[in-house]
mmCIF file of C-alpha atoms and ligand atoms in Angstrom:
data_model
loop_
_atom_site.group_PDB
_atom_site.id
_atom_site.type_symbol
_atom_site.label_atom_id
_atom_site.label_comp_id
_atom_site.label_asym_id
_atom_site.label_seq_id
_atom_site.Cartn_x
_atom_site.Cartn_y
_atom_site.Cartn_z
ATOM 1 C CA MET P 254 110.935 303.192 -86.197
ATOM 2 C CA THR P 255 111.830 306.575 -85.352
ATOM 3 C CA GLU P 256 111.045 310.031 -85.936
ATOM 4 C CA ASN P 257 113.796 312.513 -86.854
ATOM 5 C CA GLN P 258 112.596 316.117 -88.528
ATOM 6 C CA GLY P 259 109.697 314.961 -90.123
ATOM 7 C CA TYR P 260 111.230 311.837 -91.896
ATOM 8 C CA ARG P 261 110.406 308.413 -90.922
ATOM 9 C CA ILE P 262 113.327 306.251 -90.309
ATOM 10 C CA LEU P 263 113.386 302.466 -90.392
ATOM 11 C CA VAL P 264 115.501 300.824 -87.423
ATOM 12 C CA CYS P 265 116.875 297.376 -87.369
ATOM 13 C CA MET P 266 116.971 295.591 -84.920
ATOM 14 C CA LYS P 267 120.558 294.613 -83.502
ATOM 15 C CA ILE P 268 121.180 291.208 -82.578
ATOM 16 C CA VAL P 269 124.362 289.850 -81.049
ATOM 17 C CA VAL P 270 124.751 285.727 -80.880
ATOM 18 C CA THR P 271 127.327 284.294 -78.610
ATOM 19 C CA GLY P 272 128.345 280.232 -79.168
ATOM 20 C CA ALA P 273 127.592 281.026 -82.959
ATOM 21 C CA THR P 274 130.091 278.824 -83.967
ATOM 22 C CA GLY P 275 128.319 276.218 -81.491
ATOM 23 C CA LEU P 276 125.727 273.732 -82.834
ATOM 24 C CA LEU P 277 122.691 275.448 -81.186
ATOM 25 C CA GLY P 278 124.426 278.968 -81.989
ATOM 26 C CA ARG P 279 125.443 278.323 -86.211
ATOM 27 C CA ALA P 280 121.415 277.603 -86.665
ATOM 28 C CA VAL P 281 120.497 280.531 -84.933
ATOM 29 C CA TYR P 282 122.648 282.861 -86.487
ATOM 30 C CA ARG P 283 122.029 281.654 -89.709
ATOM 31 C CA GLN P 284 118.342 282.224 -88.908
ATOM 32 C CA LEU P 285 118.158 285.556 -88.256
ATOM 33 C CA LYS P 286 120.843 286.611 -90.481
ATOM 34 C CA GLU P 287 119.105 284.827 -93.497
ATOM 35 C CA LYS P 288 115.177 285.481 -92.774
ATOM 36 C CA SER P 289 115.129 288.276 -91.543
ATOM 37 C CA SER P 290 115.482 291.424 -91.642
ATOM 38 C CA PHE P 291 117.531 291.752 -88.463
ATOM 39 C CA MET P 292 120.993 293.306 -88.164
ATOM 40 C CA VAL P 293 123.179 290.300 -86.562
ATOM 41 C CA VAL P 294 126.140 289.845 -85.288
ATOM 42 C CA GLY P 295 127.827 286.465 -84.238
ATOM 43 C CA ALA P 296 130.204 286.165 -81.631
ATOM 44 C CA GLY P 297 132.406 282.971 -81.646
ATOM 45 C CA PHE P 298 135.553 281.758 -79.966
ATOM 46 C CA SER P 299 138.345 279.091 -80.957
ATOM 47 C CA ARG P 300 136.149 277.751 -84.302
ATOM 48 C CA SER P 301 135.213 281.652 -85.351
ATOM 49 C CA LYS P 302 135.912 283.218 -88.711
ATOM 50 C CA ALA P 303 135.116 285.909 -90.413
ATOM 51 C CA PRO P 304 132.438 287.670 -90.496
ATOM 52 C CA LEU P 305 131.940 286.100 -87.385
ATOM 53 C CA VAL P 306 133.404 288.004 -84.409
ATOM 54 C CA THR P 307 136.257 286.358 -82.014
ATOM 55 C CA LEU P 308 136.003 286.844 -78.961
ATOM 56 C CA ASN P 309 136.568 285.131 -75.434
ATOM 57 C CA LEU P 310 133.639 285.769 -73.238
ATOM 58 C CA ARG P 311 135.530 285.139 -70.108
ATOM 59 C CA ASN P 312 137.449 288.299 -70.291
ATOM 60 C CA ASN P 313 135.416 290.721 -69.062
ATOM 61 C CA ASP P 314 137.293 294.322 -70.705
ATOM 62 C CA ASP P 315 137.209 292.477 -74.334
ATOM 63 C CA LEU P 316 133.279 291.613 -73.320
ATOM 64 C CA ARG P 317 132.389 295.396 -72.263
ATOM 65 C CA SER P 318 134.344 297.159 -75.270
ATOM 66 C CA PHE P 319 132.717 294.603 -77.714
ATOM 67 C CA LEU P 320 128.966 294.993 -76.405
ATOM 68 C CA LEU P 321 129.708 299.013 -76.181
ATOM 69 C CA GLU P 322 131.113 298.592 -79.873
ATOM 70 C CA GLU P 323 128.200 296.858 -81.106
ATOM 71 C CA GLN P 324 125.432 298.214 -78.877
ATOM 72 C CA PRO P 325 122.680 295.920 -79.680
ATOM 73 C CA ASP P 326 119.398 296.035 -78.917
ATOM 74 C CA CYS P 327 118.895 292.437 -77.745
ATOM 75 C CA ILE P 328 121.718 289.416 -76.620
ATOM 76 C CA VAL P 329 120.692 286.305 -77.757
ATOM 77 C CA HIS P 330 123.610 283.772 -75.254
ATOM 78 C CA CYS P 331 124.563 280.321 -76.440
ATOM 79 C CA ALA P 332 127.682 280.154 -76.113
ATOM 80 C CA ALA P 333 128.257 277.721 -72.436
ATOM 81 C CA GLU P 334 130.085 274.601 -71.791
ATOM 82 C CA ARG P 335 126.751 271.759 -72.306
ATOM 83 C CA ARG P 336 128.950 268.947 -71.408
ATOM 84 C CA PRO P 337 128.040 267.321 -68.249
ATOM 85 C CA ASP P 338 131.608 265.240 -68.102
ATOM 86 C CA VAL P 339 133.143 267.956 -68.918
ATOM 87 C CA SER P 340 131.577 270.491 -66.448
ATOM 88 C CA GLU P 341 131.992 268.068 -63.460
ATOM 89 C CA ALA P 342 135.366 267.434 -64.264
ATOM 90 C CA GLU P 343 136.375 271.264 -64.674
ATOM 91 C CA PRO P 344 133.717 272.867 -63.067
ATOM 92 C CA GLU P 345 135.786 276.078 -62.611
ATOM 93 C CA ALA P 346 136.049 277.187 -66.116
ATOM 94 C CA SER P 347 132.154 275.914 -66.072
ATOM 95 C CA GLU P 348 130.645 278.186 -63.935
ATOM 96 C CA GLN P 349 133.440 280.905 -65.205
ATOM 97 C CA LEU P 350 131.366 280.402 -68.810
ATOM 98 C CA ASN P 351 127.974 279.727 -67.385
ATOM 99 C CA VAL P 352 127.197 281.673 -64.456
ATOM 100 C CA GLU P 353 129.905 284.456 -64.548
ATOM 101 C CA VAL P 354 129.661 286.040 -67.721
ATOM 102 C CA THR P 355 126.122 284.956 -68.446
ATOM 103 C CA ALA P 356 126.110 287.217 -64.702
ATOM 104 C CA HIS P 357 128.279 289.702 -67.174
ATOM 105 C CA LEU P 358 126.073 290.236 -69.602
ATOM 106 C CA ALA P 359 123.151 290.048 -67.367
ATOM 107 C CA GLU P 360 124.373 293.536 -65.564
ATOM 108 C CA HIS P 361 125.040 294.789 -69.230
ATOM 109 C CA ALA P 362 121.789 294.107 -70.380
ATOM 110 C CA GLN P 363 120.014 296.095 -67.909
ATOM 111 C CA LYS P 364 122.361 299.393 -67.769
ATOM 112 C CA ASN P 365 122.197 299.480 -71.338
ATOM 113 C CA GLY P 366 118.243 298.835 -71.213
ATOM 114 C CA ILE P 367 118.843 295.674 -73.614
ATOM 115 C CA CYS P 368 116.692 292.349 -74.190
ATOM 116 C CA MET P 369 118.364 289.317 -72.864
ATOM 117 C CA ILE P 370 117.733 285.856 -74.424
ATOM 118 C CA TYR P 371 119.413 283.386 -72.150
ATOM 119 C CA ILE P 372 119.722 279.692 -73.492
ATOM 120 C CA SER P 373 119.001 276.642 -70.730
ATOM 121 C CA THR P 374 118.580 273.257 -70.192
ATOM 122 C CA ASP P 375 116.327 270.371 -68.940
ATOM 123 C CA TYR P 376 118.594 269.080 -66.659
ATOM 124 C CA VAL P 377 118.082 272.377 -64.145
ATOM 125 C CA PHE P 378 115.372 269.488 -63.296
ATOM 126 C CA ASP P 379 116.033 265.912 -61.472
ATOM 127 C CA GLY P 380 113.878 264.252 -63.818
ATOM 128 C CA THR P 381 111.756 262.384 -60.926
ATOM 129 C CA ASN P 382 108.334 263.619 -61.583
ATOM 130 C CA PRO P 383 107.986 264.877 -65.499
ATOM 131 C CA PRO P 384 106.788 266.977 -66.621
ATOM 132 C CA TYR P 385 108.060 269.825 -65.780
ATOM 133 C CA TYR P 386 106.311 273.131 -65.966
ATOM 134 C CA PRO P 387 108.435 276.993 -66.262
ATOM 135 C CA ASP P 388 107.420 277.264 -63.224
ATOM 136 C CA SER P 389 108.180 273.909 -61.446
ATOM 137 C CA LEU P 390 111.010 273.552 -58.722
ATOM 138 C CA PRO P 391 114.436 273.128 -60.293
ATOM 139 C CA ASN P 392 116.829 271.078 -58.752
ATOM 140 C CA PRO P 393 119.791 269.721 -61.001
ATOM 141 C CA LEU P 394 121.483 266.849 -60.445
ATOM 142 C CA ASN P 395 124.981 267.583 -61.656
ATOM 143 C CA PHE P 396 126.726 270.320 -62.181
ATOM 144 C CA TYR P 397 126.621 271.020 -65.503
ATOM 145 C CA GLY P 398 122.763 271.958 -64.563
ATOM 146 C CA ARG P 399 123.634 273.398 -61.391
ATOM 147 C CA THR P 400 125.523 276.326 -63.416
ATOM 148 C CA LYS P 401 122.832 276.852 -66.099
ATOM 149 C CA LEU P 402 120.095 277.138 -63.435
ATOM 150 C CA ALA P 403 122.282 279.806 -61.591
ATOM 151 C CA GLY P 404 122.972 280.996 -65.362
ATOM 152 C CA GLU P 405 118.974 281.216 -65.202
ATOM 153 C CA ARG P 406 119.178 283.377 -61.885
ATOM 154 C CA ALA P 407 121.376 285.570 -62.639
ATOM 155 C CA VAL P 408 119.575 286.515 -65.738
ATOM 156 C CA GLN P 409 116.252 287.021 -63.650
ATOM 157 C CA ASP P 410 117.664 288.822 -60.901
ATOM 158 C CA THR P 411 119.190 291.413 -63.340
ATOM 159 C CA VAL P 412 117.463 292.211 -66.683
ATOM 160 C CA SER P 413 114.506 293.330 -66.675
ATOM 161 C CA ASP P 414 113.566 292.431 -70.311
ATOM 162 C CA PHE P 415 114.807 289.007 -70.159
ATOM 163 C CA THR P 416 113.548 284.948 -71.704
ATOM 164 C CA ILE P 417 114.752 282.273 -70.742
ATOM 165 C CA LEU P 418 113.956 279.241 -72.946
ATOM 166 C CA ARG P 419 114.707 275.781 -71.997
ATOM 167 C CA VAL P 420 115.368 272.804 -74.198
ATOM 168 C CA PRO P 421 116.369 269.420 -74.024
ATOM 169 C CA ILE P 422 119.019 267.278 -75.800
ATOM 170 C CA LEU P 423 119.685 269.390 -79.325
ATOM 171 C CA TYR P 424 120.698 268.088 -82.967
ATOM 172 C CA GLY P 425 121.108 269.341 -86.405
ATOM 173 C CA GLY P 426 123.529 270.642 -88.619
ATOM 174 C CA GLU P 427 126.188 268.778 -86.888
ATOM 175 C CA GLN P 428 129.811 269.613 -87.812
ATOM 176 C CA TYR P 429 131.971 266.730 -86.637
ATOM 177 C CA PRO P 430 130.126 263.279 -85.647
ATOM 178 C CA LEU P 431 130.693 263.958 -81.745
ATOM 179 C CA GLU P 432 129.477 267.306 -81.686
ATOM 180 C CA SER P 433 125.745 266.208 -80.328
ATOM 181 C CA SER P 434 124.865 263.097 -77.971
ATOM 182 C CA ILE P 435 122.620 262.446 -80.937
ATOM 183 C CA SER P 436 124.595 262.161 -83.417
ATOM 184 C CA THR P 437 127.616 260.643 -81.603
ATOM 185 C CA VAL P 438 125.075 257.551 -81.338
ATOM 186 C CA ALA P 439 124.133 257.319 -84.734
ATOM 187 C CA ALA P 440 128.439 257.678 -85.364
ATOM 188 C CA SER P 441 128.743 254.512 -82.687
ATOM 189 C CA LEU P 442 126.328 252.325 -84.444
ATOM 190 C CA ASN P 443 127.574 253.162 -87.599
ATOM 191 C CA LYS P 444 131.351 253.039 -86.870
ATOM 192 C CA ASN P 445 130.705 249.210 -84.662
ATOM 193 C CA ARG P 446 127.838 247.864 -87.047
ATOM 194 C CA GLY P 447 125.493 247.425 -83.641
ATOM 195 C CA GLY P 448 126.436 248.653 -80.049
ATOM 196 C CA ARG P 449 124.567 248.391 -76.692
ATOM 197 C CA PHE P 450 123.195 251.653 -75.921
ATOM 198 C CA ASP P 451 121.333 253.809 -73.333
ATOM 199 C CA ASP P 452 118.149 252.663 -72.145
ATOM 200 C CA THR P 453 116.954 253.823 -68.636
ATOM 201 C CA ALA P 454 117.095 257.620 -69.517
ATOM 202 C CA ILE P 455 114.168 258.553 -71.958
ATOM 203 C CA ARG P 456 115.364 262.154 -73.586
ATOM 204 C CA TYR P 457 113.500 264.494 -75.578
ATOM 205 C CA PRO P 458 115.664 264.984 -79.297
ATOM 206 C CA THR P 459 114.879 268.540 -80.779
ATOM 207 C CA TYR P 460 116.213 269.849 -83.660
ATOM 208 C CA THR P 461 118.366 272.811 -83.769
ATOM 209 C CA GLY P 462 116.371 275.027 -86.686
ATOM 210 C CA ASP P 463 113.015 274.450 -85.088
ATOM 211 C CA VAL P 464 115.056 276.480 -81.810
ATOM 212 C CA ALA P 465 116.163 278.979 -84.281
ATOM 213 C CA ARG P 466 113.257 279.416 -85.468
ATOM 214 C CA ILE P 467 111.613 280.249 -82.465
ATOM 215 C CA LEU P 468 114.128 282.059 -81.278
ATOM 216 C CA GLU P 469 112.939 284.594 -84.300
ATOM 217 C CA GLU P 470 109.397 283.979 -83.618
ATOM 218 C CA ILE P 471 110.099 285.303 -80.174
ATOM 219 C CA ILE P 472 112.629 288.185 -81.654
ATOM 220 C CA LEU P 473 109.747 289.072 -84.196
ATOM 221 C CA MET P 474 107.287 289.928 -81.613
ATOM 222 C CA ARG P 475 109.462 291.342 -79.459
ATOM 223 C CA GLU P 476 110.427 294.398 -82.119
ATOM 224 C CA ALA P 477 106.168 294.077 -82.333
ATOM 225 C CA GLY P 478 106.486 295.572 -79.492
ATOM 226 C CA ASN P 479 105.173 292.776 -77.484
ATOM 227 C CA SER P 480 106.420 291.463 -74.102
ATOM 228 C CA PHE P 481 108.536 287.733 -73.979
ATOM 229 C CA THR P 482 109.444 288.063 -70.465
ATOM 230 C CA GLY P 483 109.791 285.000 -68.595
ATOM 231 C CA ILE P 484 111.072 281.360 -69.287
ATOM 232 C CA TYR P 485 109.145 279.293 -71.367
ATOM 233 C CA HIS P 486 110.190 275.809 -72.660
ATOM 234 C CA PHE P 487 110.622 274.237 -76.034
ATOM 235 C CA SER P 488 111.111 270.235 -76.606
ATOM 236 C CA GLY P 489 111.090 267.454 -78.973
ATOM 237 C CA LYS P 490 108.078 265.489 -79.177
ATOM 238 C CA ASP P 491 108.931 262.064 -79.262
ATOM 239 C CA ALA P 492 110.405 260.095 -76.310
ATOM 240 C CA LEU P 493 112.712 257.769 -77.179
ATOM 241 C CA THR P 494 116.141 256.200 -74.769
ATOM 242 C CA LYS P 495 119.245 256.156 -77.192
ATOM 243 C CA TYR P 496 118.812 252.579 -77.547
ATOM 244 C CA GLN P 497 115.156 253.565 -79.551
ATOM 245 C CA MET P 498 116.963 255.982 -81.023
ATOM 246 C CA ALA P 499 119.766 253.278 -82.503
ATOM 247 C CA LEU P 500 116.916 251.100 -83.788
ATOM 248 C CA MET P 501 115.123 253.981 -85.447
ATOM 249 C CA MET P 502 118.552 254.395 -87.156
ATOM 250 C CA ALA P 503 119.203 251.517 -88.156
ATOM 251 C CA PRO P 504 117.515 250.723 -91.117
ATOM 252 C CA TYR P 505 118.835 253.874 -92.967
ATOM 253 C CA LEU P 506 122.525 252.518 -92.024
ATOM 254 C CA HIS P 507 121.803 248.925 -93.116
ATOM 255 C CA ILE P 508 122.696 248.174 -90.096
ATOM 256 C CA ASP P 509 120.311 244.963 -88.387
ATOM 257 C CA GLU P 510 118.547 244.721 -85.231
ATOM 258 C CA VAL P 511 119.661 242.278 -83.565
ATOM 259 C CA CYS P 512 123.103 244.128 -83.565
ATOM 260 C CA ILE P 513 121.240 246.270 -81.477
ATOM 261 C CA SER P 514 121.337 245.895 -77.788
ATOM 262 C CA PRO P 515 119.673 247.406 -74.481
ATOM 263 C CA ASP P 516 122.500 248.761 -71.929
ATOM 264 C CA ARG P 517 119.808 249.187 -68.415
ATOM 265 C CA THR P 518 123.736 250.605 -66.486
ATOM 266 C CA ALA P 519 123.142 254.077 -66.627
ATOM 267 C CA GLY P 520 126.650 255.915 -67.992
ATOM 268 C CA GLY P 521 128.903 259.148 -67.258
ATOM 269 C CA SER P 522 130.968 260.316 -64.731
ATOM 270 C CA ALA P 523 127.833 263.059 -64.432
ATOM 271 C CA LYS P 524 124.492 262.161 -62.750
ATOM 272 C CA ARG P 525 121.488 262.452 -65.097
ATOM 273 C CA PRO P 526 117.899 263.503 -65.215
ATOM 274 C CA GLU P 527 116.110 260.461 -66.201
ATOM 275 C CA ASN P 528 113.213 261.757 -67.257
ATOM 276 C CA SER P 529 113.332 265.908 -67.554
ATOM 277 C CA HIS P 530 110.329 266.298 -69.939
ATOM 278 C CA LEU P 531 109.839 269.727 -70.740
ATOM 279 C CA ASP P 532 105.909 271.266 -70.890
ATOM 280 C CA THR P 533 105.740 273.223 -73.802
ATOM 281 C CA GLU P 534 102.300 274.573 -73.116
ATOM 282 C CA LYS P 535 103.079 278.268 -72.074
ATOM 283 C CA LEU P 536 105.511 278.845 -75.444
ATOM 284 C CA LYS P 537 102.233 277.071 -77.527
ATOM 285 C CA LYS P 538 100.075 279.598 -76.452
ATOM 286 C CA ARG P 539 102.628 282.004 -78.019
ATOM 287 C CA VAL P 540 104.190 281.207 -80.794
ATOM 288 C CA ASN P 541 103.049 278.730 -83.325
ATOM 289 C CA ILE P 542 105.587 276.171 -84.404
ATOM 290 C CA SER P 543 105.326 272.252 -84.332
ATOM 291 C CA PRO P 544 108.179 269.909 -83.182
ATOM 292 C CA THR P 545 110.164 268.048 -86.024
ATOM 293 C CA SER P 546 110.147 264.493 -85.374
ATOM 294 C CA PHE P 547 113.063 262.619 -84.761
ATOM 295 C CA SER P 548 111.295 259.903 -87.442
ATOM 296 C CA GLU P 549 110.973 262.859 -90.041
ATOM 297 C CA ALA P 550 114.753 264.107 -88.939
ATOM 298 C CA ILE P 551 115.886 260.564 -89.600
ATOM 299 C CA LYS P 552 114.639 260.090 -93.248
ATOM 300 C CA THR P 553 115.232 263.627 -94.529
ATOM 301 C CA GLY P 554 118.855 264.139 -93.498
ATOM 302 C CA LYS P 555 118.591 266.726 -90.716
ATOM 303 C CA LEU P 556 120.916 264.364 -88.651
ATOM 304 C CA LEU P 557 124.983 264.150 -89.187
ATOM 305 C CA TRP P 558 124.771 260.373 -90.694
ATOM 306 C CA ARG P 559 122.955 260.933 -93.885
ATOM 307 C CA ASN P 560 126.211 262.598 -94.176
ATOM 308 C CA PRO P 561 128.097 260.606 -96.475
ATOM 309 C CA SER P 562 131.758 261.811 -94.636
ATOM 310 C CA LEU P 563 130.287 260.017 -91.563
ATOM 311 C CA LYS P 564 130.233 256.403 -93.825
ATOM 312 C CA LYS P 565 133.551 254.623 -93.630
HETATM 313 P P1 NAP B 631 128.078 273.788 -77.945
HETATM 314 O O1 NAP B 631 127.505 273.315 -79.093
HETATM 315 O O2 NAP B 631 129.359 273.374 -76.948
HETATM 316 O O3 NAP B 631 128.570 275.373 -78.176
HETATM 317 C C1 NAP B 631 128.867 276.125 -77.088
HETATM 318 C C2 NAP B 631 129.689 277.720 -77.908
HETATM 319 O O4 NAP B 631 130.048 278.443 -76.596
HETATM 320 C C3 NAP B 631 130.750 277.495 -78.939
HETATM 321 O O5 NAP B 631 129.770 278.016 -79.771
HETATM 322 C C4 NAP B 631 132.023 277.824 -78.563
HETATM 323 O O6 NAP B 631 132.705 278.644 -79.435
HETATM 324 C C5 NAP B 631 131.289 278.962 -77.312
HETATM 325 N N1 NAP B 631 132.295 279.429 -76.165
HETATM 326 C C6 NAP B 631 133.012 278.456 -75.178
HETATM 327 N N2 NAP B 631 133.866 278.392 -74.856
HETATM 328 C C7 NAP B 631 133.484 280.384 -74.881
HETATM 329 C C8 NAP B 631 134.369 281.258 -74.271
HETATM 330 N N3 NAP B 631 135.455 281.271 -74.040
HETATM 331 N N4 NAP B 631 134.370 282.421 -75.191
HETATM 332 C C9 NAP B 631 132.924 282.928 -76.483
HETATM 333 N N5 NAP B 631 132.646 281.970 -77.235
HETATM 334 C C10 NAP B 631 132.851 280.812 -75.995
HETATM 335 O O7 NAP B 631 126.724 274.269 -77.461
HETATM 336 P P2 NAP B 631 125.522 273.860 -77.530
HETATM 337 O O8 NAP B 631 124.778 273.004 -78.263
HETATM 338 O O9 NAP B 631 125.101 274.827 -79.378
HETATM 339 O O10 NAP B 631 124.520 274.541 -76.271
HETATM 340 C C11 NAP B 631 123.687 276.222 -76.666
HETATM 341 C C12 NAP B 631 123.378 276.149 -75.738
HETATM 342 O O11 NAP B 631 121.913 275.266 -75.464
HETATM 343 C C13 NAP B 631 124.242 276.449 -74.057
HETATM 344 O O12 NAP B 631 123.621 277.158 -73.125
HETATM 345 C C14 NAP B 631 123.207 274.958 -73.608
HETATM 346 O O13 NAP B 631 123.672 274.294 -72.312
HETATM 347 C C15 NAP B 631 121.947 274.636 -74.121
HETATM 348 N N6 NAP B 631 121.826 273.058 -74.766
HETATM 349 C C16 NAP B 631 122.444 272.509 -75.174
HETATM 350 C C17 NAP B 631 121.960 271.493 -75.314
HETATM 351 C C18 NAP B 631 122.662 270.075 -76.418
HETATM 352 O O14 NAP B 631 121.963 269.270 -75.774
HETATM 353 N N7 NAP B 631 123.958 270.460 -77.191
HETATM 354 C C19 NAP B 631 120.849 270.446 -74.074
HETATM 355 C C20 NAP B 631 120.205 271.309 -74.090
HETATM 356 C C21 NAP B 631 120.706 273.189 -73.550
HETATM 357 P P3 NAP B 631 134.027 277.744 -80.252
HETATM 358 O O15 NAP B 631 133.582 276.186 -80.245
HETATM 359 O O16 NAP B 631 134.682 278.933 -81.219
HETATM 360 O O17 NAP B 631 135.578 277.930 -79.575
#
């Protein structure tokens, strides 16, 4: 709200969401656009369609022109290369997107007095000594985790007004069966009518809609003049291996539990933490949102496998 010649003019907060075509960015864009009075501009890349803006974040000139034209008050930076095995195989491309682009956004944010919200990951931790608090010492095991940590540091070292929100494995609103690691379990289970699933790594499946609501709350609090600077953690509550997730999904896919077996040999080319449980107490003191339970997500169809197109 600003004063102008005796009139009070309502000024909406303008928010840019990067990665607005991605798993999380879609939920965030929708939440901010539909449920709040913010002005929201979503930017995507290869999947972008109007009203989203198509922007290659790797092109620094295009990025700068876009930000100068839009003049946002806040950037929610969701775009990233989030697949650990791809990051390992294509380190330069991942470093460019996860670190250099983040650093450019951070520089622009600081220069123009914009707040920056950066989405990070539990993979900044090595998973040997859970739970992890926002001030626990990071020690990423794989290249993806290292780039996300470097992105965090670029934000922290550059922007005065920043929030870093670390989240674990995400699901919800997938556009295709392999879009999240969890819908991948569902798709494989459904296709093979059973299978072997990892029973070594403990994961905390987290619903994208919950993360989007938290980001909305954070922005509303910022809009109301409250500081929200620092690192925060959010996580689903259920501690599950993929094998346990498959067992929970099985009845809904009419698959007999005997067709599902535990795999105790860790897979994937990138090393992954065994249990990088994020402690969420710091966030809970500021934002009142309880996470969707995994069983509720399965029952209520928040997972893609409830979509008939998957049941082939
Ligand atoms: P995602 O589904 O893979 O989406 C990635 C987004 O980045 C897409 O919108 C993609 O656009 C965009 N992008 C890629 N290259 C780009 C470029 N050159 N220029 C502009 N945009 C580009 O990722 P996500 O799962 O939503 O992840 C969101 C955030 O959460 C990331 O920071 C990730 O590290 C973090 N996170 C994710 C998980 C998870 O389980 N998914 C877990 C923990 C943390 P197009 O598709 O249009 O090309």
